[in-house]
Amino acid sequence: MTPAPPTCRSGHSSAARPRPPRALRNLNAKIASVPMILTALVVFMGGTAWTVAHSFTKSRLLPKWKFVGFDQYERLWSSNRWLISVENLLIYGLCSLVLTMAIGFTLAALLDRKIRFEGAFRTIFLYPFALSFVVTGLAWQWILNPDFGIQNVVRSWGWESFAFDPLNNPETVIFGVLIAGLWQGSGFVMVIMLAGLRGIDEDIWKAARVDGIGVTKTYVRVIIPMMRPVFVTALVIIASGIIKLYDLVVAQTNGGPGISSEVPAKYVINYMFEAQNLGQGFAASTMMLLSVIIILVPWAYLEFGGKKRG
């Protein structure tokens, strides 16, 4: 005898209930996402396309559709100010990526050893990240000032020949900005790394101790490879912040001495709002967009391409 199909409480057969089409499933969630999708398409994608299109025009004070081809880009890459900006960003970016990751991971590894007053140290290391770049820049401008900063303090201890004045030297000014950036960003990377370390199974550490593997070798051979997604995420966050570097430079040096500490974001702002040359500012911002794409494409490949292969 064939059993009857299961019924719900209302008495109707559950087998007879038709499933909605795929397009109508989770309809409420899809309707709720419409404003976000429109914002992304109209504001972000539309604004990006508008900026790129106007970078090929002769726009000055106001946008105008007078196309000049690649003239703005030729002028951009023939500008000594832009070349210095790109060079400074490369120096700052490479040093910041390496040192921020190294300092952040080292601090996280030390805190992960279950030291005393861990909460206090974690708060102290993370506190600079709560400050704005303007406050950080002004604070380090005072600290690096030769008249009442580090140089003056060391000389007051008797070392009269000591010299430490990076912000007034065109050759070292970008490293003075780097010091302030490391001070602010290392704590944030430390938190990301600490969260990754706390996600490591304690059995791995026990197995390493049983096998007689040292702590340093365990970190290098086992822990760091397991934290690859954490490192990739931290690198993307740091790199995106490096490309947007602006307010720290303005607060600390305002691009000086001369133009020795100029950066691309400052170049864009100056040409768009001070020099009243929108076309040149749009061309510079398009090059910054290209650098963001260069960063995001490898990240997307590492994050999603590897998973598809797996």
XYZ file of C-alpha atoms in Angstrom, residues 26 69 92 125 133 141 144 174 188 236 240 274 283:
13
model
C 14.537 35.995 -1.460
C 43.153 63.128 -26.800
C 56.593 55.511 1.054
C 49.459 50.181 20.445
C 46.022 61.820 10.029
C 55.806 67.796 12.949
C 60.689 66.076 14.451
C 59.482 61.390 2.823
C 45.813 48.472 13.234
C 45.131 45.321 0.484
C 44.609 51.330 -0.454
C 43.695 75.609 -6.725
C 44.101 62.674 -15.668
